[in-house]
């Protein structure tokens, strides 16, 4: 989508005479239903086509830094949620790092005091097609989504999005995400890094990435997860021994029958807890405890849910909200959901390890931070530590506690080429459970400074 396709109009903006694409102007959100008045920042949302032939279009929501904080001087951060098949609008935007959270009535919004958008311009992407408002006119796409296509489509999205928002073309750019975005973020980072070297491709001013409670390497993730369950008293000694023998730690895409049986026993032993946040009460609906024991990470259900995502399911299905967001223009034949079961259940390809990509991008000198909430039993801190350890990086700054108002906020270790941070008392979605500590972490990442010690 070049300049020839998108007509360019000059609109009066804060900087008189700035030229914006006309489609950018039509993507401007005037106001969301139920939002507080006079918020002081601009928002845009809409669709970017990533494959004309198949009719694949991805939905985005851009939240700029408040005008008082000079958005034009702030970096751009793309946020991706995982699943696979879960919406960045439902999780990242609406209950973690976005400017608004949804009240239990499903109708009104309130300001998030720890919104990451006060530090950077945030771009939320519902990816791949079939997730949230993102759609495809080729229904087979829903059954063939996988890591490779997701990364390629996300790159195409970025290239086309920068054409629509040329004022961001040369801005410092970072990619962030959590959970299964532990695959999306490094894979997209690798494509951006590699294509930046090509003569034909537009240069994206890519500086680095940030991932939290990230699926990283199957072998180490399995070992570390079973160990976490056992050391936190969630399973018996005998089940722990059985899991270690029966689950062959990432040598194949699908666990054996013996492994599945052992995992079923582990689920029964763990009981009615929220595995995404083991010390907080689960939502009082058994649906939130449903675990789909299939696929790549058999203990990982599709979404974290102590009720907050119920509110987004109500809010984003309201016709007036969709109209304000310029969403669902083609009237997709299904309701908006926080996670797509079809996309998640039929996931096509998922490499066993992201570590080779880490090695390539560390060598390239990109900024890489990995963080972990330490009360998550789905992609636990032990899994992440084993994965990082496998990179065999030299230590620059040894393990140290970091502080927020005199209280330990977590721990950190700085390696050559990678910074690891834990957030104490946080579950799978760190900014949901520990919003203030997550904000401090994000600020340190952007400034490339160690956490306050």
Short mmCIF file of C-alpha atoms in Angstrom, two decimals:
data_model
loop_
_atom_site.label_atom_id
_atom_site.label_comp_id
_atom_site.label_asym_id
_atom_site.label_seq_id
_atom_site.Cartn_x
_atom_site.Cartn_y
_atom_site.Cartn_z
CA UNK A 1 0.00 0.00 0.00
CA UNK A 2 2.18 2.83 -1.27
CA UNK A 3 1.59 6.55 -1.70
CA UNK A 4 -0.06 5.94 -5.07
CA UNK A 5 -2.78 3.86 -3.42
CA UNK A 6 -3.39 5.99 -0.36
CA UNK A 7 -4.36 9.53 -1.22
CA UNK A 8 -2.60 11.98 1.01
CA UNK A 9 -4.33 14.99 2.47
CA UNK A 10 -2.96 17.69 4.68
CA UNK A 11 -4.94 18.19 7.83
CA UNK A 12 -4.49 20.80 10.48
CA UNK A 13 -2.86 19.15 13.42
CA UNK A 14 -0.90 20.32 16.42
CA UNK A 15 1.92 20.90 13.97
CA UNK A 16 0.42 23.00 11.20
CA UNK A 17 1.06 21.63 7.77
CA UNK A 18 1.72 18.01 8.73
CA UNK A 19 0.57 15.66 5.99
CA UNK A 20 -1.42 12.58 6.99
CA UNK A 21 -2.87 9.80 4.87
CA UNK A 22 -6.62 10.27 4.43
CA UNK A 23 -7.17 6.73 5.74
CA UNK A 24 -5.34 7.76 8.91
CA UNK A 25 -7.83 10.58 9.37
CA UNK A 26 -10.78 8.21 8.92
CA UNK A 27 -9.22 5.80 11.48
CA UNK A 28 -9.28 8.49 14.18
CA UNK A 29 -11.45 7.50 17.17
CA UNK A 30 -13.49 10.49 18.30
CA UNK A 31 -14.68 8.86 21.52
CA UNK A 32 -15.35 5.36 22.82
CA UNK A 33 -18.72 4.67 24.47
CA UNK A 34 -18.41 5.00 28.24
CA UNK A 35 -14.92 6.52 28.23
CA UNK A 36 -13.98 9.34 30.63
CA UNK A 37 -14.19 12.85 29.12
CA UNK A 38 -11.25 14.92 27.86
CA UNK A 39 -8.60 12.21 28.06
CA UNK A 40 -5.96 14.31 26.32
CA UNK A 41 -4.59 11.67 23.94
CA UNK A 42 -5.38 10.58 20.38
CA UNK A 43 -6.56 7.09 19.41
CA UNK A 44 -6.85 5.41 16.02
CA UNK A 45 -8.18 2.03 14.98
CA UNK A 46 -9.11 0.14 11.85
CA UNK A 47 -7.97 -2.47 9.36
CA UNK A 48 -4.81 -3.05 7.37
CA UNK A 49 -5.00 -5.59 4.55
CA UNK A 50 -2.13 -8.08 4.70
CA UNK A 51 -3.18 -10.37 1.84
CA UNK A 52 -5.40 -9.01 -0.95
CA UNK A 53 -5.89 -12.39 -2.62
CA UNK A 54 -7.12 -14.23 0.49
CA UNK A 55 -8.85 -11.14 1.89
CA UNK A 56 -6.90 -11.18 5.15
CA UNK A 57 -7.09 -7.96 7.16
CA UNK A 58 -5.72 -7.31 10.64
CA UNK A 59 -7.34 -4.99 13.17
CA UNK A 60 -5.20 -2.52 15.11
CA UNK A 61 -5.75 0.04 17.88
CA UNK A 62 -3.19 2.83 18.32
CA UNK A 63 -3.12 4.78 21.57
CA UNK A 64 -0.83 7.78 21.50
CA UNK A 65 0.97 9.25 24.48
CA UNK A 66 -0.97 12.18 26.01
CA UNK A 67 -0.31 15.51 24.25
CA UNK A 68 1.19 16.91 27.46
CA UNK A 69 3.92 14.26 27.26
CA UNK A 70 4.89 15.05 23.65
CA UNK A 71 3.85 11.89 21.75
CA UNK A 72 6.01 12.92 18.77
CA UNK A 73 9.14 12.42 20.91
CA UNK A 74 8.07 9.00 22.25
CA UNK A 75 8.83 5.56 20.78
CA UNK A 76 6.28 3.25 19.20
CA UNK A 77 5.67 -0.13 20.87
CA UNK A 78 3.75 -2.96 19.18
CA UNK A 79 1.99 -5.20 21.73
CA UNK A 80 1.03 -8.82 20.95
CA UNK A 81 -0.88 -11.31 23.10
CA UNK A 82 -0.50 -15.04 22.67
CA UNK A 83 -2.83 -18.02 22.96
CA UNK A 84 -2.26 -18.80 20.18
CA UNK A 85 -5.54 -17.24 19.12
CA UNK A 86 -6.02 -14.61 21.85
CA UNK A 87 -6.77 -10.93 21.35
CA UNK A 88 -4.36 -8.11 22.21
CA UNK A 89 -7.39 -5.83 22.51
CA UNK A 90 -9.00 -8.12 25.13
CA UNK A 91 -5.88 -8.64 27.22
CA UNK A 92 -3.07 -6.14 26.57
CA UNK A 93 -5.29 -3.14 25.85
CA UNK A 94 -8.36 -3.72 28.03
CA UNK A 95 -6.95 -5.28 31.20
CA UNK A 96 -3.19 -4.77 31.23
CA UNK A 97 -1.28 -1.85 29.72
CA UNK A 98 -3.89 0.15 27.77
CA UNK A 99 -5.31 3.52 28.89
CA UNK A 100 -8.77 2.18 29.78
CA UNK A 101 -10.07 -0.73 31.82
CA UNK A 102 -13.66 -1.96 31.59
CA UNK A 103 -15.99 -1.83 34.57
CA UNK A 104 -17.99 -4.96 35.56
CA UNK A 105 -21.10 -3.47 33.87
CA UNK A 106 -19.44 -4.05 30.49
CA UNK A 107 -20.47 -0.52 29.45
CA UNK A 108 -18.19 2.03 31.08
CA UNK A 109 -14.44 2.57 31.07
CA UNK A 110 -12.10 4.00 33.67
CA UNK A 111 -8.54 5.28 33.32
CA UNK A 112 -5.64 2.96 34.06
CA UNK A 113 -3.18 4.97 36.22
CA UNK A 114 -0.31 2.71 35.11
CA UNK A 115 -1.02 2.72 31.37
CA UNK A 116 2.15 2.14 29.37
CA UNK A 117 0.80 4.68 26.88
CA UNK A 118 2.00 7.46 29.19
CA UNK A 119 5.56 6.38 28.31
CA UNK A 120 5.22 5.24 24.67
CA UNK A 121 2.76 5.21 21.78
CA UNK A 122 1.10 1.77 21.92
CA UNK A 123 -0.01 -0.22 18.90
CA UNK A 124 -2.22 -3.23 19.73
CA UNK A 125 -2.63 -5.83 16.98
CA UNK A 126 -5.22 -8.63 16.85
CA UNK A 127 -3.26 -11.38 15.15
CA UNK A 128 -3.47 -13.66 13.22
CA UNK A 129 -6.59 -13.30 11.02
CA UNK A 130 -9.56 -14.90 12.81
CA UNK A 131 -8.58 -13.43 16.18
CA UNK A 132 -10.85 -10.69 17.56
CA UNK A 133 -11.93 -8.32 14.79
CA UNK A 134 -9.18 -9.46 12.38
CA UNK A 135 -10.72 -11.48 9.58
CA UNK A 136 -10.13 -13.44 6.41
CA UNK A 137 -12.41 -14.07 3.43
CA UNK A 138 -10.75 -17.46 2.96
CA UNK A 139 -12.13 -19.71 5.70
CA UNK A 140 -9.32 -22.27 5.32
CA UNK A 141 -6.96 -19.60 6.73
CA UNK A 142 -8.54 -20.19 10.15
CA UNK A 143 -7.49 -23.86 10.08
CA UNK A 144 -3.96 -23.29 8.77
CA UNK A 145 -2.74 -20.45 11.01
CA UNK A 146 0.69 -21.02 12.51
CA UNK A 147 3.87 -19.28 13.60
CA UNK A 148 5.31 -18.68 10.14
CA UNK A 149 2.22 -17.14 8.54
CA UNK A 150 1.49 -15.09 11.67
CA UNK A 151 4.97 -13.54 11.57
CA UNK A 152 4.81 -12.84 7.80
CA UNK A 153 1.36 -11.24 8.07
CA UNK A 154 2.45 -9.13 11.06
CA UNK A 155 5.45 -7.87 9.07
CA UNK A 156 3.23 -7.01 6.09
CA UNK A 157 0.89 -5.24 8.52
CA UNK A 158 3.77 -3.11 9.87
CA UNK A 159 5.04 -2.10 6.43
CA UNK A 160 1.54 -1.06 5.32
CA UNK A 161 0.72 0.58 8.64
CA UNK A 162 3.82 2.78 8.45
CA UNK A 163 2.62 3.95 5.01
CA UNK A 164 -0.65 5.02 6.63
CA UNK A 165 1.19 6.61 9.58
CA UNK A 166 4.34 8.05 7.99
CA UNK A 167 5.03 10.23 11.05
CA UNK A 168 6.06 6.99 12.82
CA UNK A 169 8.36 5.70 10.08
CA UNK A 170 11.62 6.80 11.67
CA UNK A 171 10.53 6.53 15.29
CA UNK A 172 12.33 4.16 17.69
CA UNK A 173 10.30 0.96 17.47
CA UNK A 174 9.99 -1.96 19.94
CA UNK A 175 7.95 -5.16 19.99
CA UNK A 176 6.48 -6.49 23.25
CA UNK A 177 4.15 -9.28 24.32
CA UNK A 178 3.50 -12.17 26.68
CA UNK A 179 2.78 -15.89 26.87
CA UNK A 180 2.64 -17.52 23.42
CA UNK A 181 3.81 -14.15 22.07
CA UNK A 182 7.10 -15.59 23.36
CA UNK A 183 7.01 -17.09 19.85
CA UNK A 184 5.43 -14.16 17.98
CA UNK A 185 7.73 -11.45 19.33
CA UNK A 186 11.16 -13.01 18.54
CA UNK A 187 9.93 -14.34 15.17
CA UNK A 188 8.60 -10.96 14.05
CA UNK A 189 11.74 -9.29 15.45
CA UNK A 190 13.88 -11.63 13.37
CA UNK A 191 11.94 -10.84 10.16
CA UNK A 192 12.17 -7.07 10.78
CA UNK A 193 15.90 -7.35 11.51
CA UNK A 194 16.61 -9.49 8.43
CA UNK A 195 14.42 -7.49 6.01
CA UNK A 196 16.01 -4.25 7.20
CA UNK A 197 19.19 -5.55 5.54
CA UNK A 198 17.48 -5.91 2.15
CA UNK A 199 17.84 -3.14 -0.44
CA UNK A 200 14.20 -3.30 -1.57
CA UNK A 201 12.56 -3.19 1.87
CA UNK A 202 11.59 -0.13 3.89
CA UNK A 203 13.76 0.38 6.95
CA UNK A 204 11.94 -0.02 10.26
CA UNK A 205 13.83 1.68 13.10
CA UNK A 206 13.73 -1.45 15.25
CA UNK A 207 15.54 -1.28 18.58
CA UNK A 208 14.59 -4.41 20.53
CA UNK A 209 11.95 -6.50 22.24
CA UNK A 210 10.38 -7.26 25.62
CA UNK A 211 8.56 -10.50 26.52
CA UNK A 212 6.83 -11.67 29.68
CA UNK A 213 6.06 -15.20 30.94
CA UNK A 214 7.07 -16.26 27.48
CA UNK A 215 6.84 -19.68 25.85
CA UNK A 216 10.48 -20.01 24.77
CA UNK A 217 11.90 -23.52 24.46
CA UNK A 218 9.81 -26.69 24.79
CA UNK A 219 12.42 -28.82 26.52
CA UNK A 220 13.27 -26.25 29.21
CA UNK A 221 9.68 -25.04 29.51
CA UNK A 222 8.48 -28.58 30.30
CA UNK A 223 11.26 -29.27 32.82
CA UNK A 224 10.78 -25.90 34.51
CA UNK A 225 6.98 -26.12 34.62
CA UNK A 226 6.83 -29.56 36.26
CA UNK A 227 9.49 -28.46 38.73
CA UNK A 228 7.47 -25.33 39.58
CA UNK A 229 4.31 -27.41 40.20
CA UNK A 230 6.23 -29.74 42.50
CA UNK A 231 8.23 -27.11 44.42
CA UNK A 232 5.07 -25.04 44.97
CA UNK A 233 3.20 -28.00 46.41
CA UNK A 234 0.71 -28.27 43.56
CA UNK A 235 1.41 -31.94 42.70
CA UNK A 236 2.58 -35.10 44.47
CA UNK A 237 6.09 -36.52 44.41
CA UNK A 238 4.89 -39.54 42.45
CA UNK A 239 3.18 -37.42 39.76
CA UNK A 240 6.27 -35.25 39.46
CA UNK A 241 8.40 -38.37 38.90
CA UNK A 242 5.85 -39.69 36.40
CA UNK A 243 5.78 -36.40 34.43
CA UNK A 244 9.56 -36.34 34.24
CA UNK A 245 9.62 -39.84 32.75
CA UNK A 246 6.46 -39.80 30.58
CA UNK A 247 6.72 -36.33 29.03
CA UNK A 248 9.61 -36.37 26.62
CA UNK A 249 10.48 -32.72 27.07
CA UNK A 250 10.09 -31.18 23.69
CA UNK A 251 11.41 -33.91 21.41
CA UNK A 252 8.11 -33.98 19.52
CA UNK A 253 5.21 -31.63 18.81
CA UNK A 254 2.61 -33.79 20.57
CA UNK A 255 2.85 -35.40 24.01
CA UNK A 256 2.52 -39.20 24.32
CA UNK A 257 -0.54 -40.93 25.78
CA UNK A 258 1.41 -41.63 29.00
CA UNK A 259 2.29 -37.94 29.26
CA UNK A 260 -1.37 -36.94 28.74
CA UNK A 261 -2.43 -39.33 31.51
CA UNK A 262 0.18 -37.89 33.87
CA UNK A 263 -0.96 -34.35 33.02
CA UNK A 264 -4.58 -35.30 33.76
CA UNK A 265 -3.50 -36.59 37.17
CA UNK A 266 -1.57 -33.33 37.76
CA UNK A 267 -4.69 -31.28 36.92
CA UNK A 268 -6.77 -33.28 39.42
CA UNK A 269 -4.12 -32.88 42.11
CA UNK A 270 -3.90 -29.13 41.56
CA UNK A 271 -7.64 -28.74 42.12
CA UNK A 272 -9.70 -25.62 41.57
CA UNK A 273 -6.96 -23.02 41.49
CA UNK A 274 -6.24 -20.39 38.89
CA UNK A 275 -3.05 -21.80 37.33
CA UNK A 276 -2.28 -18.37 35.85
CA UNK A 277 -2.10 -16.85 39.32
CA UNK A 278 -1.84 -19.57 41.94
CA UNK A 279 -2.45 -17.45 45.04
CA UNK A 280 -5.48 -15.47 43.85
CA UNK A 281 -9.09 -16.65 43.86
CA UNK A 282 -10.31 -17.91 40.50
CA UNK A 283 -13.45 -16.41 38.96
CA UNK A 284 -16.43 -18.26 40.47
CA UNK A 285 -17.35 -19.86 37.18
CA UNK A 286 -16.04 -23.33 36.35
CA UNK A 287 -15.46 -22.21 32.75
CA UNK A 288 -12.42 -20.26 33.91
CA UNK A 289 -10.83 -23.52 35.05
CA UNK A 290 -11.38 -25.34 31.78
CA UNK A 291 -8.03 -26.63 30.55
CA UNK A 292 -7.70 -27.92 27.06
CA UNK A 293 -5.33 -30.85 27.41
CA UNK A 294 -4.24 -30.93 23.84
CA UNK A 295 -1.86 -29.28 21.47
CA UNK A 296 1.56 -27.90 22.09
CA UNK A 297 1.43 -26.94 25.78
CA UNK A 298 -1.11 -29.40 27.12
CA UNK A 299 -1.50 -27.69 30.50
CA UNK A 300 -2.07 -24.27 28.96
CA UNK A 301 -5.70 -23.25 28.48
CA UNK A 302 -6.48 -20.48 26.04
CA UNK A 303 -6.78 -17.48 28.30
CA UNK A 304 -6.18 -16.17 31.80
CA UNK A 305 -9.55 -15.46 33.37
CA UNK A 306 -10.50 -14.36 36.83
CA UNK A 307 -13.55 -12.60 35.33
CA UNK A 308 -11.89 -9.50 33.81
CA UNK A 309 -12.11 -10.77 30.26
CA UNK A 310 -15.86 -11.36 30.73
CA UNK A 311 -16.29 -7.59 30.79
CA UNK A 312 -14.42 -7.13 27.52
CA UNK A 313 -16.57 -9.81 25.85
CA UNK A 314 -19.65 -7.72 26.70
CA UNK A 315 -18.07 -4.36 25.81
CA UNK A 316 -16.49 -5.20 22.45
CA UNK A 317 -19.64 -6.94 21.19
CA UNK A 318 -21.71 -3.78 21.60
CA UNK A 319 -22.59 -2.34 18.15
CA UNK A 320 -21.88 1.26 19.23
CA UNK A 321 -18.40 0.24 20.47
CA UNK A 322 -17.63 -1.53 17.19
CA UNK A 323 -18.82 1.53 15.28
CA UNK A 324 -16.58 3.85 17.34
CA UNK A 325 -13.61 1.52 16.71
CA UNK A 326 -14.34 1.24 12.95
CA UNK A 327 -14.43 -2.51 13.61
CA UNK A 328 -16.45 -5.39 12.18
CA UNK A 329 -17.33 -3.38 9.07
CA UNK A 330 -17.80 -6.57 7.05
CA UNK A 331 -20.09 -8.07 9.76
CA UNK A 332 -18.14 -11.22 10.65
CA UNK A 333 -20.51 -14.14 11.16
CA UNK A 334 -19.50 -14.82 14.76
CA UNK A 335 -19.38 -12.74 17.95
CA UNK A 336 -16.11 -11.07 19.01
CA UNK A 337 -14.32 -13.36 21.49
CA UNK A 338 -11.29 -12.92 23.70
CA UNK A 339 -9.73 -16.03 22.12
CA UNK A 340 -10.52 -17.94 18.95
CA UNK A 341 -10.92 -21.68 19.61
CA UNK A 342 -10.61 -22.52 15.90
CA UNK A 343 -7.33 -20.65 15.42
CA UNK A 344 -5.89 -22.06 18.67
CA UNK A 345 -7.03 -25.66 18.24
CA UNK A 346 -5.90 -25.99 14.62
CA UNK A 347 -2.53 -24.24 15.04
CA UNK A 348 -0.33 -25.51 12.23
CA UNK A 349 3.35 -24.91 13.00
CA UNK A 350 5.22 -24.13 16.18
CA UNK A 351 9.00 -24.56 16.36
CA UNK A 352 10.31 -26.31 19.48
CA UNK A 353 12.69 -23.51 20.41
CA UNK A 354 13.13 -19.75 20.07
CA UNK A 355 16.70 -19.90 21.40
CA UNK A 356 18.39 -19.83 17.95
CA UNK A 357 16.51 -16.57 17.21
CA UNK A 358 17.64 -15.16 20.55
CA UNK A 359 21.24 -16.00 19.65
CA UNK A 360 20.94 -14.24 16.29
CA UNK A 361 19.31 -11.10 17.71
CA UNK A 362 21.63 -10.90 20.73
CA UNK A 363 24.57 -11.01 18.29
CA UNK A 364 22.87 -8.20 16.34
CA UNK A 365 23.04 -6.00 19.44
CA UNK A 366 19.29 -5.50 19.89
CA UNK A 367 17.87 -4.68 23.33
CA UNK A 368 16.27 -7.84 24.73
CA UNK A 369 14.46 -8.01 28.07
CA UNK A 370 12.61 -11.01 29.45
CA UNK A 371 10.40 -10.71 32.52
CA UNK A 372 8.44 -13.21 34.59
CA UNK A 373 5.65 -12.97 37.15
CA UNK A 374 6.57 -15.53 39.81
CA UNK A 375 3.08 -16.85 40.72
CA UNK A 376 2.28 -18.18 37.22
CA UNK A 377 2.07 -21.99 36.95
CA UNK A 378 1.45 -21.97 33.17
CA UNK A 379 4.73 -20.51 31.89
CA UNK A 380 6.50 -20.23 35.25
CA UNK A 381 9.64 -18.40 36.26
CA UNK A 382 11.59 -21.70 36.50
CA UNK A 383 10.80 -22.49 32.84
CA UNK A 384 12.09 -19.08 31.75
CA UNK A 385 15.22 -19.39 33.88
CA UNK A 386 16.11 -22.79 32.39
CA UNK A 387 15.58 -21.40 28.87
CA UNK A 388 17.78 -18.36 29.50
CA UNK A 389 20.42 -20.52 31.18
CA UNK A 390 20.59 -22.64 28.01
CA UNK A 391 21.84 -19.56 26.11
CA UNK A 392 25.04 -19.70 28.24
CA UNK A 393 25.42 -15.91 28.31
CA UNK A 394 28.10 -14.28 30.47
CA UNK A 395 26.71 -12.37 33.48
CA UNK A 396 27.25 -8.61 33.63
CA UNK A 397 25.30 -7.89 36.85
CA UNK A 398 24.57 -10.73 39.23
CA UNK A 399 21.13 -11.51 40.67
CA UNK A 400 19.89 -8.56 42.76
CA UNK A 401 16.61 -7.47 44.36
CA UNK A 402 14.92 -4.39 42.87
CA UNK A 403 12.69 -2.09 44.88
CA UNK A 404 9.51 -0.07 44.66
CA UNK A 405 8.93 2.30 47.61
CA UNK A 406 11.30 0.32 49.81
CA UNK A 407 9.61 -3.01 49.06
CA UNK A 408 11.15 -5.74 46.91
CA UNK A 409 9.45 -5.60 43.52
CA UNK A 410 11.30 -8.65 42.23
CA UNK A 411 14.79 -9.69 41.18
CA UNK A 412 16.95 -9.11 38.14
CA UNK A 413 20.06 -10.39 36.44
CA UNK A 414 21.82 -8.67 33.56
CA UNK A 415 23.52 -10.92 31.01
CA UNK A 416 25.61 -9.91 28.04
CA UNK A 417 22.86 -9.15 25.52
CA UNK A 418 19.82 -9.91 27.70
CA UNK A 419 18.21 -8.59 30.89
CA UNK A 420 16.03 -10.88 33.00
CA UNK A 421 13.55 -9.47 35.54
CA UNK A 422 11.12 -11.19 37.91
CA UNK A 423 8.06 -9.48 39.37
CA UNK A 424 7.13 -10.78 42.78
CA UNK A 425 3.51 -11.78 43.36
CA UNK A 426 2.55 -11.35 39.71
CA UNK A 427 0.77 -14.04 37.73
CA UNK A 428 0.83 -14.78 34.02
CA UNK A 429 -0.33 -11.28 33.05
CA UNK A 430 2.16 -9.21 35.01
CA UNK A 431 0.62 -5.76 34.32
CA UNK A 432 -2.80 -7.04 35.47
CA UNK A 433 -1.55 -8.35 38.83
CA UNK A 434 1.25 -5.86 39.55
CA UNK A 435 0.46 -2.79 37.42
CA UNK A 436 2.79 -0.39 39.25
CA UNK A 437 5.78 -2.75 39.22
CA UNK A 438 5.13 -3.56 35.53
CA UNK A 439 5.14 0.18 34.78
CA UNK A 440 8.51 0.61 36.53
CA UNK A 441 9.85 -2.37 34.56
CA UNK A 442 8.64 -0.90 31.23
CA UNK A 443 10.19 2.49 32.04
CA UNK A 444 13.53 0.84 32.83
CA UNK A 445 13.34 -1.13 29.57
CA UNK A 446 12.71 1.99 27.46
CA UNK A 447 15.52 3.88 29.20
CA UNK A 448 17.76 0.80 29.09
CA UNK A 449 18.59 1.28 32.77
CA UNK A 450 18.76 -1.30 35.56
CA UNK A 451 15.75 -1.53 37.85
CA UNK A 452 15.84 0.62 41.01
CA UNK A 453 17.99 -1.17 43.59
#
